[in-house]
Short mmCIF file of C-alpha atoms and ligand atoms in Angstrom, two decimals:
data_model
loop_
_atom_site.label_atom_id
_atom_site.label_comp_id
_atom_site.label_asym_id
_atom_site.label_seq_id
_atom_site.Cartn_x
_atom_site.Cartn_y
_atom_site.Cartn_z
CA UNK A 21 -15.93 -29.52 22.11
CA UNK A 22 -13.05 -28.47 24.32
CA UNK A 23 -10.18 -26.23 23.44
CA UNK A 24 -6.83 -27.27 24.91
CA UNK A 25 -3.53 -25.42 25.17
CA UNK A 26 0.02 -26.67 24.71
CA UNK A 27 -0.92 -30.19 23.58
CA UNK A 28 1.62 -32.82 22.50
CA UNK A 29 0.82 -34.14 19.03
CA UNK A 30 2.84 -37.36 19.58
CA UNK A 31 -0.33 -39.48 19.59
CA UNK A 32 -1.68 -37.66 16.56
CA UNK A 33 1.07 -38.45 14.03
CA UNK A 34 2.24 -41.91 13.00
CA UNK A 35 5.91 -40.81 13.05
CA UNK A 36 5.40 -40.36 16.81
CA UNK A 37 7.11 -36.96 16.75
CA UNK A 38 6.57 -35.00 19.95
CA UNK A 39 5.63 -31.67 18.36
CA UNK A 40 3.54 -29.26 20.44
CA UNK A 41 0.41 -27.39 19.43
CA UNK A 42 -0.26 -24.16 21.29
CA UNK A 43 -4.02 -24.43 20.68
CA UNK A 44 -5.95 -27.65 19.93
CA UNK A 45 -9.58 -28.65 19.41
CA UNK A 46 -11.04 -32.01 18.39
CA UNK A 47 -14.38 -31.94 16.55
CA UNK A 48 -16.87 -34.84 16.42
CA UNK A 49 -19.34 -33.49 13.87
CA UNK A 50 -19.86 -30.82 11.25
CA UNK A 51 -21.58 -28.42 13.64
CA UNK A 52 -18.66 -28.51 16.08
CA UNK A 53 -16.33 -27.93 13.15
CA UNK A 54 -18.29 -24.90 11.99
CA UNK A 55 -18.33 -23.58 15.55
CA UNK A 56 -14.56 -23.79 15.90
CA UNK A 57 -13.95 -22.34 12.43
CA UNK A 58 -15.90 -19.26 13.54
CA UNK A 59 -13.80 -18.90 16.70
CA UNK A 60 -11.31 -16.03 16.06
CA UNK A 61 -8.57 -17.94 17.92
CA UNK A 62 -8.76 -20.64 15.22
CA UNK A 63 -7.97 -18.41 12.26
CA UNK A 64 -5.73 -20.11 9.67
CA UNK A 65 -6.04 -23.54 11.35
CA UNK A 66 -3.87 -26.58 10.80
CA UNK A 67 -6.07 -29.63 10.20
CA UNK A 68 -5.13 -33.06 11.40
CA UNK A 69 -6.84 -36.36 10.60
CA UNK A 70 -5.09 -39.69 11.12
CA UNK A 71 -1.70 -37.93 11.17
CA UNK A 72 -0.30 -40.60 8.86
CA UNK A 73 0.92 -38.39 6.08
CA UNK A 74 2.75 -35.56 7.73
CA UNK A 75 6.06 -34.78 9.33
CA UNK A 76 6.17 -32.09 11.98
CA UNK A 77 9.63 -30.58 11.61
CA UNK A 78 8.91 -28.04 14.36
CA UNK A 79 6.19 -27.27 16.85
CA UNK A 80 3.00 -25.81 15.44
CA UNK A 81 2.20 -22.18 16.03
CA UNK A 82 -1.08 -22.40 14.09
CA UNK A 83 -4.20 -23.58 15.98
CA UNK A 84 -4.81 -27.29 15.37
CA UNK A 85 -8.22 -28.79 14.59
CA UNK A 86 -8.41 -32.57 14.90
CA UNK A 87 -11.10 -33.97 12.60
CA UNK A 88 -12.77 -36.78 14.52
CA UNK A 89 -16.09 -37.08 12.66
CA UNK A 90 -17.41 -40.65 12.76
CA UNK A 91 -20.28 -42.63 11.23
CA UNK A 92 -20.61 -45.05 8.33
CA UNK A 93 -23.97 -45.27 6.58
CA UNK A 94 -25.57 -46.38 3.34
CA UNK A 95 -27.16 -43.45 1.57
CA UNK A 96 -28.39 -45.17 -1.58
CA UNK A 97 -28.40 -48.63 -3.15
CA UNK A 98 -29.74 -50.74 -5.96
CA UNK A 99 -29.40 -54.46 -6.74
CA UNK A 100 -25.77 -54.12 -7.80
CA UNK A 101 -24.17 -51.27 -5.94
CA UNK A 102 -24.30 -49.23 -2.80
CA UNK A 103 -23.29 -45.68 -1.96
CA UNK A 104 -21.60 -45.54 1.39
CA UNK A 105 -20.94 -42.36 3.32
CA UNK A 106 -18.14 -42.37 5.89
CA UNK A 107 -17.22 -39.62 8.34
CA UNK A 108 -13.82 -38.04 7.74
CA UNK A 109 -12.54 -39.32 11.10
CA UNK A 110 -13.23 -43.00 10.36
CA UNK A 111 -9.93 -44.91 10.08
CA UNK A 112 -9.57 -45.91 6.44
CA UNK A 113 -8.81 -49.54 7.30
CA UNK A 114 -11.93 -49.72 9.52
CA UNK A 115 -13.96 -48.69 6.47
CA UNK A 116 -12.28 -51.45 4.43
CA UNK A 117 -13.14 -53.99 7.17
CA UNK A 118 -16.74 -52.75 7.29
CA UNK A 119 -17.03 -53.12 3.49
CA UNK A 120 -15.61 -56.66 3.66
CA UNK A 121 -18.00 -57.63 6.45
CA UNK A 122 -20.90 -56.53 4.24
CA UNK A 123 -19.36 -58.12 1.13
CA UNK A 124 -19.11 -54.76 -0.66
CA UNK A 125 -16.30 -54.78 -3.22
CA UNK A 126 -14.00 -52.04 -4.46
CA UNK A 127 -11.61 -51.12 -1.68
CA UNK A 128 -10.16 -54.52 -0.69
CA UNK A 129 -6.85 -53.70 -2.46
CA UNK A 130 -6.57 -50.63 -0.24
CA UNK A 131 -6.56 -52.62 3.02
CA UNK A 132 -4.22 -51.44 5.77
CA UNK A 133 -3.46 -48.04 4.24
CA UNK A 134 -2.88 -45.83 7.26
CA UNK A 135 -4.83 -42.63 7.76
CA UNK A 136 -8.44 -41.54 7.90
CA UNK A 137 -11.19 -41.60 5.32
CA UNK A 138 -11.33 -37.80 5.15
CA UNK A 139 -7.74 -37.50 4.05
CA UNK A 140 -7.91 -40.36 1.52
CA UNK A 141 -9.16 -38.12 -1.34
CA UNK A 142 -6.56 -35.41 -0.70
CA UNK A 143 -3.76 -37.58 -1.94
CA UNK A 144 -5.96 -40.05 -3.85
CA UNK A 145 -4.59 -42.99 -1.85
CA UNK A 146 -3.63 -45.99 -3.91
CA UNK A 147 -2.08 -49.42 -3.71
CA UNK A 148 -1.90 -52.67 -5.67
CA UNK A 149 -3.53 -51.39 -8.83
CA UNK A 150 -6.43 -49.47 -7.24
CA UNK A 151 -6.84 -45.81 -6.35
CA UNK A 152 -9.49 -44.08 -4.30
CA UNK A 153 -10.77 -42.32 -7.44
CA UNK A 154 -11.85 -45.71 -8.85
CA UNK A 155 -14.63 -45.99 -6.23
CA UNK A 156 -15.14 -42.32 -5.42
CA UNK A 157 -18.71 -40.96 -5.64
CA UNK A 158 -18.47 -37.53 -4.02
CA UNK A 159 -17.52 -35.79 -0.77
CA UNK A 160 -18.81 -33.12 1.55
CA UNK A 161 -16.50 -30.28 2.51
CA UNK A 162 -16.82 -27.16 4.62
CA UNK A 163 -15.15 -23.94 3.53
CA UNK A 164 -12.60 -22.71 6.09
CA UNK A 165 -13.30 -19.16 5.04
CA UNK A 166 -17.08 -18.87 5.42
CA UNK A 167 -18.17 -22.30 6.80
CA UNK A 168 -20.37 -22.99 3.76
CA UNK A 169 -21.02 -26.64 2.85
CA UNK A 170 -20.13 -28.05 -0.58
CA UNK A 171 -20.49 -31.32 -2.45
CA UNK A 172 -17.64 -32.15 -4.82
CA UNK A 173 -17.64 -34.98 -7.36
CA UNK A 174 -14.78 -36.73 -9.12
CA UNK A 175 -14.44 -34.06 -11.80
CA UNK A 176 -14.24 -31.29 -9.22
CA UNK A 177 -11.49 -33.06 -7.28
CA UNK A 178 -9.06 -33.46 -10.22
CA UNK A 179 -7.46 -36.66 -8.93
CA UNK A 180 -3.96 -37.63 -10.09
CA UNK A 181 -1.17 -39.87 -8.85
CA UNK A 182 -1.12 -39.12 -5.10
CA UNK A 183 -2.69 -35.82 -6.01
CA UNK A 184 -5.94 -33.83 -6.10
CA UNK A 185 -7.15 -30.25 -6.22
CA UNK A 186 -7.04 -30.26 -2.39
CA UNK A 187 -3.24 -30.39 -2.63
CA UNK A 188 -3.10 -27.59 -5.20
CA UNK A 189 -5.63 -24.85 -5.92
CA UNK A 190 -7.84 -25.81 -2.95
CA UNK A 191 -5.03 -26.25 -0.45
CA UNK A 192 -6.07 -24.88 3.00
CA UNK A 193 -9.51 -23.91 1.70
CA UNK A 194 -11.76 -26.79 2.76
CA UNK A 195 -12.27 -29.34 5.50
CA UNK A 196 -13.54 -32.66 4.17
CA UNK A 197 -16.23 -33.91 6.57
CA UNK A 198 -17.44 -37.05 4.80
CA UNK A 199 -16.61 -39.15 1.77
CA UNK A 200 -19.03 -41.19 -0.34
CA UNK A 201 -17.91 -44.27 -2.23
CA UNK A 202 -19.74 -46.45 -4.71
CA UNK A 203 -19.10 -50.12 -3.88
CA UNK A 204 -20.26 -53.29 -5.58
CA UNK A 205 -22.65 -55.72 -3.89
CA UNK A 206 -22.06 -58.55 -6.35
CA UNK A 207 -20.12 -59.28 -9.53
CA UNK A 208 -17.08 -57.97 -7.73
CA UNK A 209 -14.26 -56.80 -9.94
CA UNK A 210 -11.30 -58.72 -8.59
CA UNK A 211 -8.09 -56.82 -9.30
CA UNK A 212 -5.07 -59.06 -8.95
CA UNK A 213 -3.01 -57.54 -11.77
CA UNK A 214 -0.37 -56.41 -9.31
CA UNK A 215 2.29 -59.14 -9.29
CA UNK A 216 2.67 -59.45 -5.54
CA UNK A 217 -1.05 -60.22 -5.06
CA UNK A 218 -1.03 -62.88 -7.74
CA UNK A 219 2.05 -64.54 -6.21
CA UNK A 220 0.50 -64.53 -2.74
CA UNK A 221 -2.74 -66.08 -4.02
CA UNK A 222 -0.86 -68.80 -5.91
CA UNK A 223 1.13 -69.57 -2.78
CA UNK A 224 -2.16 -70.01 -0.92
CA UNK A 225 -3.62 -72.14 -3.74
CA UNK A 226 -6.47 -69.73 -4.37
CA UNK A 227 -7.53 -69.64 -8.00
CA UNK A 228 -10.90 -67.91 -7.76
CA UNK A 229 -10.33 -65.25 -5.10
CA UNK A 230 -13.08 -63.41 -3.21
CA UNK A 231 -12.66 -59.79 -2.10
CA UNK A 232 -11.75 -61.16 1.34
CA UNK A 233 -8.99 -63.30 -0.22
CA UNK A 234 -7.61 -60.23 -2.01
CA UNK A 235 -7.71 -58.18 1.19
CA UNK A 236 -5.99 -61.00 3.11
CA UNK A 237 -3.26 -61.12 0.44
CA UNK A 238 -2.76 -57.35 0.59
CA UNK A 239 -2.63 -57.44 4.38
CA UNK A 240 -0.02 -60.21 4.26
CA UNK A 241 2.12 -58.33 1.70
CA UNK A 242 1.92 -55.06 3.59
CA UNK A 243 2.64 -56.68 6.95
CA UNK A 244 5.74 -58.31 5.48
CA UNK A 245 7.10 -55.15 3.92
CA UNK A 246 5.81 -52.14 5.76
CA UNK A 247 6.53 -51.47 9.42
CA UNK A 248 3.56 -51.10 11.77
CA UNK A 249 3.51 -47.44 12.94
CA UNK A 250 2.47 -48.64 16.42
CA UNK A 251 5.84 -50.40 16.69
CA UNK A 252 8.08 -48.19 14.52
CA UNK A 253 7.11 -44.61 13.75
CA UNK A 254 6.67 -44.10 10.00
CA UNK A 255 4.24 -42.75 7.48
CA UNK A 256 4.39 -45.33 4.69
CA UNK A 257 6.13 -44.26 1.51
CA UNK A 258 7.94 -41.06 2.39
CA UNK A 259 8.91 -40.15 -1.17
CA UNK A 260 6.95 -40.34 -4.40
CA UNK A 261 7.85 -42.47 -7.39
CA UNK A 262 9.26 -39.88 -9.80
CA UNK A 263 7.65 -39.25 -13.18
CA UNK A 264 10.44 -39.02 -15.71
CA UNK A 265 10.51 -38.29 -19.47
CA UNK A 266 10.92 -41.18 -21.91
CA UNK A 267 14.20 -39.69 -23.07
CA UNK A 268 15.64 -39.67 -19.57
CA UNK A 269 14.24 -43.14 -18.81
CA UNK A 270 15.88 -44.54 -21.97
CA UNK A 271 19.19 -43.00 -20.97
CA UNK A 272 18.96 -44.52 -17.47
CA UNK A 273 18.01 -47.91 -18.93
CA UNK A 274 21.21 -48.02 -20.96
CA UNK A 275 23.20 -47.92 -17.75
CA UNK A 276 20.67 -49.77 -15.53
CA UNK A 277 18.72 -52.30 -17.62
CA UNK A 278 16.89 -53.56 -14.51
CA UNK A 279 15.46 -50.17 -13.58
CA UNK A 280 11.76 -50.79 -12.71
CA UNK A 281 9.71 -48.39 -14.84
CA UNK A 282 6.01 -48.23 -15.62
CA UNK A 283 4.29 -46.36 -18.43
CA UNK A 284 2.60 -43.24 -17.10
CA UNK A 285 0.98 -40.87 -19.58
CA UNK A 286 2.24 -39.53 -22.87
CA UNK A 287 5.97 -39.62 -23.03
CA UNK A 288 6.51 -40.21 -19.33
CA UNK A 289 7.43 -43.14 -17.10
CA UNK A 290 6.99 -43.72 -13.39
CA UNK A 291 10.22 -45.00 -11.88
CA UNK A 292 10.50 -46.89 -8.57
CA UNK A 293 11.90 -44.53 -5.99
CA UNK A 294 12.47 -47.55 -3.72
CA UNK A 295 14.82 -49.02 -6.31
CA UNK A 296 16.70 -45.73 -6.76
CA UNK A 297 17.15 -45.45 -2.99
CA UNK A 298 18.23 -49.07 -2.71
CA UNK A 299 20.77 -48.71 -5.54
CA UNK A 300 22.10 -45.57 -3.85
CA UNK A 301 23.04 -47.82 -0.92
CA UNK A 302 20.49 -46.31 1.45
CA UNK A 303 18.05 -49.18 1.98
CA UNK A 304 18.20 -50.21 5.62
CA UNK A 305 20.67 -47.43 6.41
CA UNK A 306 20.23 -46.18 9.96
CA UNK A 307 21.72 -43.08 11.58
CA UNK A 308 20.90 -42.84 15.28
CA UNK A 309 17.14 -42.66 15.68
CA UNK A 310 16.27 -42.52 11.99
CA UNK A 311 16.70 -44.61 8.86
CA UNK A 312 15.25 -46.02 5.66
CA UNK A 313 13.41 -49.30 6.28
CA UNK A 314 15.26 -52.54 5.48
CA UNK A 315 12.29 -54.20 3.74
CA UNK A 316 11.01 -51.19 1.76
CA UNK A 317 13.50 -48.44 1.02
CA UNK A 318 10.78 -45.82 0.49
CA UNK A 319 9.78 -45.83 4.13
CA UNK A 320 11.47 -43.38 6.50
CA UNK A 321 11.50 -44.76 10.04
CA UNK A 322 11.67 -43.28 13.53
CA UNK A 323 13.53 -45.95 15.54
CA UNK A 324 13.14 -44.17 18.85
CA UNK A 325 12.57 -40.65 19.95
CA UNK A 326 13.66 -38.93 16.75
CA UNK A 327 12.71 -35.30 16.38
CA UNK A 328 11.03 -34.00 13.25
CA UNK A 329 14.23 -32.13 12.42
CA UNK A 330 16.32 -35.33 12.56
CA UNK A 331 13.87 -37.17 10.31
CA UNK A 332 13.72 -34.36 7.77
CA UNK A 333 17.49 -33.90 7.72
CA UNK A 334 17.98 -37.61 7.00
CA UNK A 335 15.31 -37.58 4.28
CA UNK A 336 17.01 -34.61 2.64
CA UNK A 337 20.27 -36.53 2.66
CA UNK A 338 18.50 -39.39 0.86
CA UNK A 339 17.13 -36.93 -1.71
CA UNK A 340 20.60 -35.48 -2.28
CA UNK A 341 22.32 -38.86 -2.61
CA UNK A 342 19.77 -40.09 -5.17
CA UNK A 343 19.98 -36.79 -7.08
CA UNK A 344 23.77 -37.09 -7.28
CA UNK A 345 23.70 -40.69 -8.44
CA UNK A 346 20.76 -40.63 -10.86
CA UNK A 347 20.05 -36.95 -11.56
CA UNK A 348 16.47 -37.41 -10.29
CA UNK A 349 14.83 -35.34 -7.57
CA UNK A 350 12.55 -37.36 -5.31
CA UNK A 351 9.67 -35.30 -3.95
CA UNK A 352 8.18 -36.09 -0.55
CA UNK A 353 4.86 -37.91 -0.60
CA UNK A 354 4.33 -36.84 2.98
CA UNK A 355 3.43 -33.25 3.90
CA UNK A 356 6.40 -31.52 5.48
CA UNK A 357 5.20 -29.10 8.16
CA UNK A 358 7.97 -26.59 8.83
N1 LIG B 419 11.82 -51.52 -5.16
C1 LIG B 419 13.13 -51.76 -4.87
N2 LIG B 419 13.57 -51.59 -3.59
C2 LIG B 419 12.74 -51.22 -2.60
C3 LIG B 419 11.39 -50.99 -2.88
C4 LIG B 419 10.94 -51.12 -4.17
O1 LIG B 419 13.93 -52.11 -5.73
O2 LIG B 419 13.21 -51.10 -1.45
C5 LIG B 419 11.35 -51.70 -6.54
C6 LIG B 419 11.10 -53.15 -6.90
O3 LIG B 419 11.43 -53.34 -8.24
C7 LIG B 419 9.60 -53.30 -6.74
C8 LIG B 419 9.12 -51.92 -7.18
O4 LIG B 419 10.13 -51.03 -6.74
O5 LIG B 419 9.07 -54.31 -7.52
C9 LIG B 419 7.78 -51.52 -6.64
O6 LIG B 419 7.81 -51.65 -5.22
P1 LIG B 419 6.47 -51.75 -4.36
O7 LIG B 419 5.59 -52.77 -4.91
O8 LIG B 419 6.85 -51.86 -2.93
O9 LIG B 419 5.77 -50.38 -4.66
P2 LIG B 419 6.31 -48.89 -4.50
O10 LIG B 419 6.23 -48.24 -5.84
O11 LIG B 419 7.59 -48.86 -3.80
C10 LIG B 419 3.90 -47.92 -4.17
C11 LIG B 419 3.21 -46.99 -3.22
C12 LIG B 419 2.86 -47.71 -1.92
C13 LIG B 419 1.97 -48.89 -2.25
C14 LIG B 419 2.72 -49.82 -3.24
C15 LIG B 419 1.88 -50.97 -3.70
C16 LIG B 419 4.10 -44.78 -3.77
C17 LIG B 419 5.00 -43.66 -3.38
N3 LIG B 419 4.08 -45.84 -2.95
O12 LIG B 419 5.16 -48.26 -3.58
O13 LIG B 419 2.12 -46.81 -1.13
O14 LIG B 419 1.62 -49.61 -1.08
O15 LIG B 419 3.09 -49.05 -4.41
O16 LIG B 419 0.91 -50.55 -4.59
O17 LIG B 419 3.42 -44.68 -4.79
C18 LIG B 419 2.13 -45.27 0.69
O18 LIG B 419 1.67 -44.45 -0.10
O19 LIG B 419 2.38 -44.97 1.89
C19 LIG B 419 2.45 -46.60 0.22
C20 LIG B 419 3.00 -47.51 1.00
#
């Protein structure tokens, strides 16, 4: 493990923002991680995985630890299912491809989600009717404070919509080093409830889809709607779909009968932030180097060499415009590092 000074983080965040880290170390295994956590220079570290869910507004004064722990292995199996352990540094989509190659079902709907496996539980990644928690078995984490190792199961993690205990009570307390998932070897549960998948399969004349067919459909949908971060800096959905009371939803529906809304829990509805942004006239709007994507209004885009400040300022303008028009505050889905 080498410690570097004054490192550009441009390659380490999918927005492609050229923020600088004054101190930087990349770790390949748990031992290296524990070694760097004990180094007094790395007190109060900033952890970076795939860099796909953060916006550096400024340069980073905290020491940065890049989690680059690899390895995918089977740790247990029976006739029906398999428990797979993946290092936190494995690209999430590589894990999906590995599962498909072995015909293990459960994460095909989560194809092409940017980011690493280790960060997937933090925000309980989800797409097309499936969330990480649906296949989650447990994870291994190291305490930042005393380097102790812990195993946390689904109950411990308190998963919610783009949420977990790692974003709340456990924020900045642990480094996830590996994640274990329970996947199905046969009798795959094919989840095509999400309209866009069904439409894509019908278009391809597939009536009895395999997990590979579902993954191919998801990949096609995502490629059509979401910009590739290698071509246009972005971090997927920048804002969360707001959870709004039934009372407020009913009021909005009177004025906007087409408002896409989905039952959440109790008396609450999830409303499409993309729709709110689009109806506020911001879809596809570009100002200089930044804008909201033309195919999916939830995606904030770096068209060139935008700074973190420019991106954040534009996103705040979007928040304000939507708040003025609909009286709803859109919270960022992405971590804002100020
Ligand atoms: N919509 C619009 N205009 C837009 C975008 C969306 O009107 O520009 C409306 C449409 O009615 C559409 C509905 O919103 O039918 C839902 O849109 P979409 O299927 O694109 O889903 P989303 O709610 O915008 C969420 C996730 C995505 C995930 C998709 C598919 C969040 C914040 N985003 O987006 O996740 O891929 O569902 O499951 O929950 C990500 O987290 O980075 C991400 C891309």
